[in-house]
PDB file of C-alpha atoms in Angstrom:
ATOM      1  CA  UNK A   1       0.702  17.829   1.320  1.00 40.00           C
ATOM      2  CA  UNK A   2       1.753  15.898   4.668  1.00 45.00           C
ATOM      3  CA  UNK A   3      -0.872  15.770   7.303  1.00 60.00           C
ATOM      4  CA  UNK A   4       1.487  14.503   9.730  1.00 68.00           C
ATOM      5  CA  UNK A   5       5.142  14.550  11.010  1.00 78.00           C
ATOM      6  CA  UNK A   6       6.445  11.539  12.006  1.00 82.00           C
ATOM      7  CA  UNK A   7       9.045  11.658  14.659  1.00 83.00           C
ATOM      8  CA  UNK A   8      12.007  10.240  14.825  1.00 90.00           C
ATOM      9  CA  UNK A   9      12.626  10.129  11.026  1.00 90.00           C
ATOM     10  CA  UNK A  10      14.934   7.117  12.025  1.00 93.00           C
ATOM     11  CA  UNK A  11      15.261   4.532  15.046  1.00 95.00           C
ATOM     12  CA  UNK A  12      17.602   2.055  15.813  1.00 96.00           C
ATOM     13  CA  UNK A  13      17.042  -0.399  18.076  1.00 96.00           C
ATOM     14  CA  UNK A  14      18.647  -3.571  19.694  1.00 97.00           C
ATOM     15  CA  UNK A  15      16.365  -6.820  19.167  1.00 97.00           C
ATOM     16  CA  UNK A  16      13.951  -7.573  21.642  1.00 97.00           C
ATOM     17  CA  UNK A  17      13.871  -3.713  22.706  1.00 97.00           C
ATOM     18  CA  UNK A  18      10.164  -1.715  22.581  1.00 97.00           C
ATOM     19  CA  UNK A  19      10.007   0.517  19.740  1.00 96.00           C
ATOM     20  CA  UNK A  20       8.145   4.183  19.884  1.00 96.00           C
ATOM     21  CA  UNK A  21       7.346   6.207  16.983  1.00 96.00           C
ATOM     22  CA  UNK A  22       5.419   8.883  17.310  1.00 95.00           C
ATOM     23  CA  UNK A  23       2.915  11.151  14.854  1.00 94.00           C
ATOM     24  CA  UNK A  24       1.571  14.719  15.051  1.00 94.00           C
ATOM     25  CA  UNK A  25      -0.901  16.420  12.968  1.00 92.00           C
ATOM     26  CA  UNK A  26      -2.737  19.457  12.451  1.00 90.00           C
ATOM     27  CA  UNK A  27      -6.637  18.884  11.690  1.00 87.00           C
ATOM     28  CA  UNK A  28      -9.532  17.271  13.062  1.00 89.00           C
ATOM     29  CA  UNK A  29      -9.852  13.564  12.244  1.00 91.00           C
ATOM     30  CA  UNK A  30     -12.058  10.829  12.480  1.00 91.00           C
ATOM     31  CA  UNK A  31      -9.362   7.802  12.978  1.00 92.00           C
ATOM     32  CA  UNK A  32      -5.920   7.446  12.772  1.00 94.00           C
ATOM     33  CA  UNK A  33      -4.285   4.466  11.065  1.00 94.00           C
ATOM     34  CA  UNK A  34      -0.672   2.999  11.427  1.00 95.00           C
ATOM     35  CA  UNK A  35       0.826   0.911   8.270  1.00 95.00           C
ATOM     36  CA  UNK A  36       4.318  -0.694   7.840  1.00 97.00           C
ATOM     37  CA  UNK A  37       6.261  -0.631   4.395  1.00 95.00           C
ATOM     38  CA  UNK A  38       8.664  -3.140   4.205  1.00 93.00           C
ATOM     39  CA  UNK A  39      11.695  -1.508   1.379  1.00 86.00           C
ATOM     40  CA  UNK A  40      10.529  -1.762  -2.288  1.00 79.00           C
ATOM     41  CA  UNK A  41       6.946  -3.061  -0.952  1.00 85.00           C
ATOM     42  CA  UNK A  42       3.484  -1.868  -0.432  1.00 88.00           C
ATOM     43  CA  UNK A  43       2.133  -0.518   2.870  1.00 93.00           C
ATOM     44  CA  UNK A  44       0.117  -2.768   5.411  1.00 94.00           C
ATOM     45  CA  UNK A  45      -2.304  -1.646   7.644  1.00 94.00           C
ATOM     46  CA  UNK A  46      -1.515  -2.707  11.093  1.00 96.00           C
ATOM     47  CA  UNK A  47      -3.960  -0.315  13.321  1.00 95.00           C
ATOM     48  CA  UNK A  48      -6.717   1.813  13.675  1.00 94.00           C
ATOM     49  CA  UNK A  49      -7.880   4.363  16.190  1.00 96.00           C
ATOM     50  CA  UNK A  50     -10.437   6.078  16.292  1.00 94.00           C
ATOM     51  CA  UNK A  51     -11.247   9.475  17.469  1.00 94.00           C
ATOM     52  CA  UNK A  52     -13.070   8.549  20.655  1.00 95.00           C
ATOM     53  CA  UNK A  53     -10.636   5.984  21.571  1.00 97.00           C
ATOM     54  CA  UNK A  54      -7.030   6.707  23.362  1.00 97.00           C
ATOM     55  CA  UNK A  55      -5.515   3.746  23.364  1.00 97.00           C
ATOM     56  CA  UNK A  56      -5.580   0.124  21.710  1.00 97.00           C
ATOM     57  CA  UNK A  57      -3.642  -2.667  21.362  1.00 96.00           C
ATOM     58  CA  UNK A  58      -3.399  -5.670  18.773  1.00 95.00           C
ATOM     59  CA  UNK A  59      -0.568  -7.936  19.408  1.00 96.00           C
ATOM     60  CA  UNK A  60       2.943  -6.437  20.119  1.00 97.00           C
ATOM     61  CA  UNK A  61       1.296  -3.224  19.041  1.00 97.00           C
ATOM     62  CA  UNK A  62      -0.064  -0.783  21.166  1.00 98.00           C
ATOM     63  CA  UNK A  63      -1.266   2.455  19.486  1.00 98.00           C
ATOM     64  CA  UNK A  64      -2.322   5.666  21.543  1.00 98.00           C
ATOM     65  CA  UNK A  65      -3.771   8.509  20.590  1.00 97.00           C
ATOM     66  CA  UNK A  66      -4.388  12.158  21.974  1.00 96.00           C
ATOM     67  CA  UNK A  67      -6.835  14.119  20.142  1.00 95.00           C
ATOM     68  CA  UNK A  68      -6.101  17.621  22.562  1.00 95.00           C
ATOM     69  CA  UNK A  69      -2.655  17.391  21.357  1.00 95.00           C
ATOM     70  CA  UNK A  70      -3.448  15.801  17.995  1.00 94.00           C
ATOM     71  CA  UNK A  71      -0.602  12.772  18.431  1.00 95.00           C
ATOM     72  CA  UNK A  72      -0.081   9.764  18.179  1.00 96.00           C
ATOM     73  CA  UNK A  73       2.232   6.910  19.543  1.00 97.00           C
ATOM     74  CA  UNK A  74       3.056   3.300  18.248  1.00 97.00           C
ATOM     75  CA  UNK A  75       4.573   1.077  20.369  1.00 98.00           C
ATOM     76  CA  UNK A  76       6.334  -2.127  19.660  1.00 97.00           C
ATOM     77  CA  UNK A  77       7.408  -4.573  22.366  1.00 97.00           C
ATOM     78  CA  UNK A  78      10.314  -7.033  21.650  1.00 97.00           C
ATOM     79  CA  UNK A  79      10.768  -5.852  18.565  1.00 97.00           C
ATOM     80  CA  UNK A  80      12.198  -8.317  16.429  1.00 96.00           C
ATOM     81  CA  UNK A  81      14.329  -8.451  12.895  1.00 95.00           C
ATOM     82  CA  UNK A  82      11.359  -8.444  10.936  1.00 95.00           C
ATOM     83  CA  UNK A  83      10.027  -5.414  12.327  1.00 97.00           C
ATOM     84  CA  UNK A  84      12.812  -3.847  10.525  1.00 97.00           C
ATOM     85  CA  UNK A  85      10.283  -1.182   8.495  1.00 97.00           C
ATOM     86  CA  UNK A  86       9.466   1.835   7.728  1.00 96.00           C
ATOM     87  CA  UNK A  87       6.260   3.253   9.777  1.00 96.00           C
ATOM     88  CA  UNK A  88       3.479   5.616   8.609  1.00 94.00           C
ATOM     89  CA  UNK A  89       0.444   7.225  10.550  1.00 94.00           C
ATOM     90  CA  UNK A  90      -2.319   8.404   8.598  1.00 93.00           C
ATOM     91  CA  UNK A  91      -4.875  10.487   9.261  1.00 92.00           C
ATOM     92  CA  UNK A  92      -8.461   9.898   7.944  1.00 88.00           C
ATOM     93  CA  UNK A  93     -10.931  12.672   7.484  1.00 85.00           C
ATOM     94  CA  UNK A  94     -14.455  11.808   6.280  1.00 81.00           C
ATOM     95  CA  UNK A  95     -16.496  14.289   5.034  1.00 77.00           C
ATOM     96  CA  UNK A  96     -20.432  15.660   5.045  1.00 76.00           C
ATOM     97  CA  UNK A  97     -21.233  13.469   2.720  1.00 75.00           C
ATOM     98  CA  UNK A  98     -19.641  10.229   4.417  1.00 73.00           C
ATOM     99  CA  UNK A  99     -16.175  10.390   1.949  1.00 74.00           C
ATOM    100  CA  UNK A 100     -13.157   9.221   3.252  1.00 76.00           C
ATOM    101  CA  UNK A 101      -9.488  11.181   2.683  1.00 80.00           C
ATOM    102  CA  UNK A 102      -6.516   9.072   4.054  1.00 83.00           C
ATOM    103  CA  UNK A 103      -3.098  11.378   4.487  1.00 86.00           C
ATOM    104  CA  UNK A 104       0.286   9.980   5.493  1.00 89.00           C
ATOM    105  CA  UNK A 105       2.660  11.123   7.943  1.00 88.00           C
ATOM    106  CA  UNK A 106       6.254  11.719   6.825  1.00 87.00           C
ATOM    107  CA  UNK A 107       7.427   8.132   8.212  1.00 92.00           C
ATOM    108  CA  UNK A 108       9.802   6.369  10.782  1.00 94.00           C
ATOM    109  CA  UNK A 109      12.693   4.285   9.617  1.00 95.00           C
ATOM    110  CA  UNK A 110      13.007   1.382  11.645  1.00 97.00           C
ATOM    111  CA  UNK A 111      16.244  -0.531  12.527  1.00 97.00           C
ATOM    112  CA  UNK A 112      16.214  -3.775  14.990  1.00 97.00           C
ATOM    113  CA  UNK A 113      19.527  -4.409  15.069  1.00 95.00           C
ATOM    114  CA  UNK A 114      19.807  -8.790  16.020  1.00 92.00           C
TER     115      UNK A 114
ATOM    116  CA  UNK B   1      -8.629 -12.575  -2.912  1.00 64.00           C
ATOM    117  CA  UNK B   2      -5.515 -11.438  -4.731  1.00 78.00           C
ATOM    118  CA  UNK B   3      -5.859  -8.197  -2.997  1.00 93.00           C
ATOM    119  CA  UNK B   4      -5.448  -4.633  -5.065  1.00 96.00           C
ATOM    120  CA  UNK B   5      -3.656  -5.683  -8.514  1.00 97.00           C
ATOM    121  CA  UNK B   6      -1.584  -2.933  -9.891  1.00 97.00           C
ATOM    122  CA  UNK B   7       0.444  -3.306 -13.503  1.00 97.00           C
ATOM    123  CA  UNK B   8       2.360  -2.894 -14.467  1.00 97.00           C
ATOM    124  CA  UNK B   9       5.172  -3.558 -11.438  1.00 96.00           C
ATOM    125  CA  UNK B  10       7.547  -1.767 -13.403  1.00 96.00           C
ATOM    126  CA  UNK B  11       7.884   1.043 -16.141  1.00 97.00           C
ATOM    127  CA  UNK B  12      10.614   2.482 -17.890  1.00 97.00           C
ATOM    128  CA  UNK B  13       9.331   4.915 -20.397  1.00 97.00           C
ATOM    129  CA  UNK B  14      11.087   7.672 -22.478  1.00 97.00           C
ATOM    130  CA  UNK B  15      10.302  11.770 -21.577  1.00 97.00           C
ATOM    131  CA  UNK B  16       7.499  12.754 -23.600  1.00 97.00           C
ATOM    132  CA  UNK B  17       5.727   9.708 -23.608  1.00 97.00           C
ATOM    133  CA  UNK B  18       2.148   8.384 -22.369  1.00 97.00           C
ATOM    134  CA  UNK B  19       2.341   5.755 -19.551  1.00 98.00           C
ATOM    135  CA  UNK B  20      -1.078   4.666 -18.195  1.00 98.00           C
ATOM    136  CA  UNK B  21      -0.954   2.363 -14.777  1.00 98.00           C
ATOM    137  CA  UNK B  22      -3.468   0.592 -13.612  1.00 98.00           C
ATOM    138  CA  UNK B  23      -5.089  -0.791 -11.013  1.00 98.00           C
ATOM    139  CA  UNK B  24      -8.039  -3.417  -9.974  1.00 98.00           C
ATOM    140  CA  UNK B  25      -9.374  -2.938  -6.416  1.00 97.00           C
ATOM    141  CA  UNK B  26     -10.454  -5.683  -3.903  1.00 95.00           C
ATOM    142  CA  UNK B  27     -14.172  -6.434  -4.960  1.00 94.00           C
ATOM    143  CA  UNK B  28     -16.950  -4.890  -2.918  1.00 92.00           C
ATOM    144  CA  UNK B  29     -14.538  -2.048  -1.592  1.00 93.00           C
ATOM    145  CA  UNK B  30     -16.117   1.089  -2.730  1.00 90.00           C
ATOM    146  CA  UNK B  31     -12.940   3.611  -2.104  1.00 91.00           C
ATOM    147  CA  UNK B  32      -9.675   3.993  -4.126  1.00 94.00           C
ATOM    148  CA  UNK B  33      -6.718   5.408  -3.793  1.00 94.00           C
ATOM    149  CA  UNK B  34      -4.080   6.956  -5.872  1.00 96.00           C
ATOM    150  CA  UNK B  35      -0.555   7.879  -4.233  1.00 95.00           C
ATOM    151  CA  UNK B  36       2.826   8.630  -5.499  1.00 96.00           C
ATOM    152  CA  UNK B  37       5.846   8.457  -3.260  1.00 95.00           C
ATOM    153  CA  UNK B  38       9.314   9.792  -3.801  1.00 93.00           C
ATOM    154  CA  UNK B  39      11.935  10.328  -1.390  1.00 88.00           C
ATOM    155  CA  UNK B  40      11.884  14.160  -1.357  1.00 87.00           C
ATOM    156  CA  UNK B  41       8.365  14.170  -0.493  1.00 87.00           C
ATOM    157  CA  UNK B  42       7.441  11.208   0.878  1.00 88.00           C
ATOM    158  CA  UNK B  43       3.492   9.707   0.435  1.00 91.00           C
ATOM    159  CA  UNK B  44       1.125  11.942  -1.544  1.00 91.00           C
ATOM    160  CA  UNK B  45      -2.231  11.356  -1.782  1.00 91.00           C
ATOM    161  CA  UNK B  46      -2.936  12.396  -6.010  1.00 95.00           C
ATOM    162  CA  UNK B  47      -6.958  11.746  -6.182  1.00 94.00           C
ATOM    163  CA  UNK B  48      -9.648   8.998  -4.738  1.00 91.00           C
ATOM    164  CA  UNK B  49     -12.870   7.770  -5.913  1.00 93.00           C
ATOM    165  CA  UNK B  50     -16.089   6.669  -4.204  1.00 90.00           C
ATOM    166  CA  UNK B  51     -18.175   4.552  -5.411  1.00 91.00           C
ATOM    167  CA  UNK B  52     -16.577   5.302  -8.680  1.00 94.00           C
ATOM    168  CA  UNK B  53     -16.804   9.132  -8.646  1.00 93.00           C
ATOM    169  CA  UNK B  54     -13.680  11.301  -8.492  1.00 93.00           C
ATOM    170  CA  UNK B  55     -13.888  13.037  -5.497  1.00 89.00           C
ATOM    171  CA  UNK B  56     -10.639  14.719  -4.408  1.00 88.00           C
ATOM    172  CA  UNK B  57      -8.196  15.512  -7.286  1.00 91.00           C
ATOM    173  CA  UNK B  58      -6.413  18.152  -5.490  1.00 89.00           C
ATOM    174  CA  UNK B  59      -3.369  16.126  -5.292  1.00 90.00           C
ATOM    175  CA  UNK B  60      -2.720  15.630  -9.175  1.00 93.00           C
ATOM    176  CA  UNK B  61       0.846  17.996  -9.833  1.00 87.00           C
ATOM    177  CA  UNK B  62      -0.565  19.070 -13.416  1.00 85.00           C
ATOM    178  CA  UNK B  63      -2.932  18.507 -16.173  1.00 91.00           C
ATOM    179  CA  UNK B  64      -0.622  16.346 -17.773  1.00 95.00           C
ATOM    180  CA  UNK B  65      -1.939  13.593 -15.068  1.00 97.00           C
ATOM    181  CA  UNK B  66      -5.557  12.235 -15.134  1.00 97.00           C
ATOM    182  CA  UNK B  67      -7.282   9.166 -13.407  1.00 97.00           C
ATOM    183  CA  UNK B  68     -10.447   7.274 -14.327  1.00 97.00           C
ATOM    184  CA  UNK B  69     -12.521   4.718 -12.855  1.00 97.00           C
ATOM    185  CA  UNK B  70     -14.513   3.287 -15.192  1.00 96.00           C
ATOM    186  CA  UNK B  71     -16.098   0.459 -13.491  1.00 95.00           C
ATOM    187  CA  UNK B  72     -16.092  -0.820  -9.641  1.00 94.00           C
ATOM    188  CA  UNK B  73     -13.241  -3.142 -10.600  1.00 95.00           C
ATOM    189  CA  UNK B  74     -10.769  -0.655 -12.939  1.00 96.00           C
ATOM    190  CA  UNK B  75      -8.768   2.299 -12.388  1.00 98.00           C
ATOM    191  CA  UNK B  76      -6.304   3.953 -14.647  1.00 98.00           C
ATOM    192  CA  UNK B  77      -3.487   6.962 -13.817  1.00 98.00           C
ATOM    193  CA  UNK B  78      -2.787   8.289 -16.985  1.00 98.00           C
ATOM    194  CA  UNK B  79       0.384  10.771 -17.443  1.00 97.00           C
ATOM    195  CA  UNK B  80       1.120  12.634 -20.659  1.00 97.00           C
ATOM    196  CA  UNK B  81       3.356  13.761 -21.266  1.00 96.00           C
ATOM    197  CA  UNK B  82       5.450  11.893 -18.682  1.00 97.00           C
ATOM    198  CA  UNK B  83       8.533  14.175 -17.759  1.00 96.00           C
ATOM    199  CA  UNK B  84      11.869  12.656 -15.443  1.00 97.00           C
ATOM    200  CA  UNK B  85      10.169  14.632 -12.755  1.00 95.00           C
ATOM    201  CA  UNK B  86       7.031  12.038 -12.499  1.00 96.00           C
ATOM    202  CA  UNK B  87       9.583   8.888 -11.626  1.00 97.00           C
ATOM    203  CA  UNK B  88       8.416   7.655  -8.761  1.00 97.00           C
ATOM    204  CA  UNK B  89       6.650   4.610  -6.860  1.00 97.00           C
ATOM    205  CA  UNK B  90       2.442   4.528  -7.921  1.00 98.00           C
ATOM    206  CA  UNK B  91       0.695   2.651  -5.219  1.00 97.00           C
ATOM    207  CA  UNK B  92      -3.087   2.235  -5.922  1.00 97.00           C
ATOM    208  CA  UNK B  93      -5.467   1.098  -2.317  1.00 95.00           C
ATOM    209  CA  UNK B  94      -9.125   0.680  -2.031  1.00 94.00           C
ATOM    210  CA  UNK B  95     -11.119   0.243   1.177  1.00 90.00           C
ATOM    211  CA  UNK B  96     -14.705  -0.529   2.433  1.00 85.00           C
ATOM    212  CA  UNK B  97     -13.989   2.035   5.167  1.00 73.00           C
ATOM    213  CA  UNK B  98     -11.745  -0.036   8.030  1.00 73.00           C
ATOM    214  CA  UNK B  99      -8.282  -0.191   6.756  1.00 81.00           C
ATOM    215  CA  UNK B 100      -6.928   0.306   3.366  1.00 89.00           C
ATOM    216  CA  UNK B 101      -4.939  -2.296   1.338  1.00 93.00           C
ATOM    217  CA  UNK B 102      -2.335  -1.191  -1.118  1.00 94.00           C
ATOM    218  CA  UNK B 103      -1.203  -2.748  -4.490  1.00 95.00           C
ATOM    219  CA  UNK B 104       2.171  -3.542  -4.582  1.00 94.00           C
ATOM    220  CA  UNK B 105       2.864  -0.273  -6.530  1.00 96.00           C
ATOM    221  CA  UNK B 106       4.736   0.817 -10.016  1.00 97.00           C
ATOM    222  CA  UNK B 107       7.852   1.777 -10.273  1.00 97.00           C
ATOM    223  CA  UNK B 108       7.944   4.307 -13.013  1.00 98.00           C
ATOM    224  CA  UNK B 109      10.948   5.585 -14.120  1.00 98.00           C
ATOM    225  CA  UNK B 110      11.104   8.442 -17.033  1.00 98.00           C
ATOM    226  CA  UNK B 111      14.408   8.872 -18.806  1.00 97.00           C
TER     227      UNK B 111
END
């Protein structure tokens, strides 16, 4: 089952425009992750946040996160063609006994139009 | 490091037959991952191992799928009998806790 909804479900957006996806979800985690699928690809891990962290930043990425309200935002600044993606949070749970569960959000189609 | 080695890329296999995929994690990472993703339902998460153990299996759709992992470096998804209902893209990740990395998937398709 989906542990988070990913909203929009689709974004276009001129080229050198920021990009905001955002994620929602419904238990208690212990980070939050952000990975990019390129079409027919595998995912790649961009991000991580972790519970007792609200915001961070790696590059043109900046990733916040609001445990209250359990969401998430990614934010990309001048976005460029090959940002063109798809975009999936995942939450990570890790249990009593220090095992990890990662569960992905439903996913934002990104367009950067040139 | 080659990163997480799935094979086969792609496999086109006739309803009612067995179709095993596999997959060899990065060395040293000590968590795996099996997901399926369609378009109807997006990512799902089908079982992980730690440190070899099945831990989670709540996310395999039937008996007809199973998944060992032998060894530190070896996992297998076995389906049988495969049905049309099981095409779909197999991605396999493992992690040492701080990011996951993700094969480059199967394509299986089930005619």
């Amino acid at each position: 089952s989906q542990q988070g909804e990913e909203d929009p479900q689709a974004l276009s957006i001129q080229e050198g425009e920021n990009a905001t996806m955002n994620c929602s979800y419904k238990t208690s985690i212990n980070n939050l992750q952000w990975y990019r699928q390129n079409s027919g690809r595998g995912l790649v891990h961009l991000i991580l946040i972790r519970s007792n962290e609200r915001e961070k930043h790696s590059g043109r990425l900046r990733v916040t996160l609001d445990t209250s309200k359990k969401s998430s935002s990614l934010l990309i600044t001048a976005s460029r063609a090959a940002d063109t993606a798809s975009y999936f949070c995942a939450t990570v749970l890790i249990s009593n006994f220090g095992n990890e569960k990662l569960t992905f959000g439903t996913g934002t189609r990104l367009t950067i139009i040139p | 490091d080659a990163g997480v080695i799935q094979s086969p890329r792609h496999e086109v296999t006739e309803m009612g037959q067995e179709v095993t995929l596999r997959c060899k994690p990065i060395s040293g990472h000590n968590s795996l991952f099996w997901y399926r993703q369609t378009m109807m339902r997006g990512l799902e998460l089908l079982i992980y191992f730690n440190n070899n153990v099945p831990i989670d299996d709540s996310g395999m759709p039937e008996d007809r799928f199973s998944a060992k992992m032998p060894n530190a470096s070896f996992s297998t998804l076995k389906i049988q009998p495969s049905e049309p209902r099981d095409s779909a893209v197999y991605f396999c990740a493992s992690s040492l806790g701080h990011g996951y990395t993700f094969g480059s998937g199967t394509r299986l398709t089930v005619v």
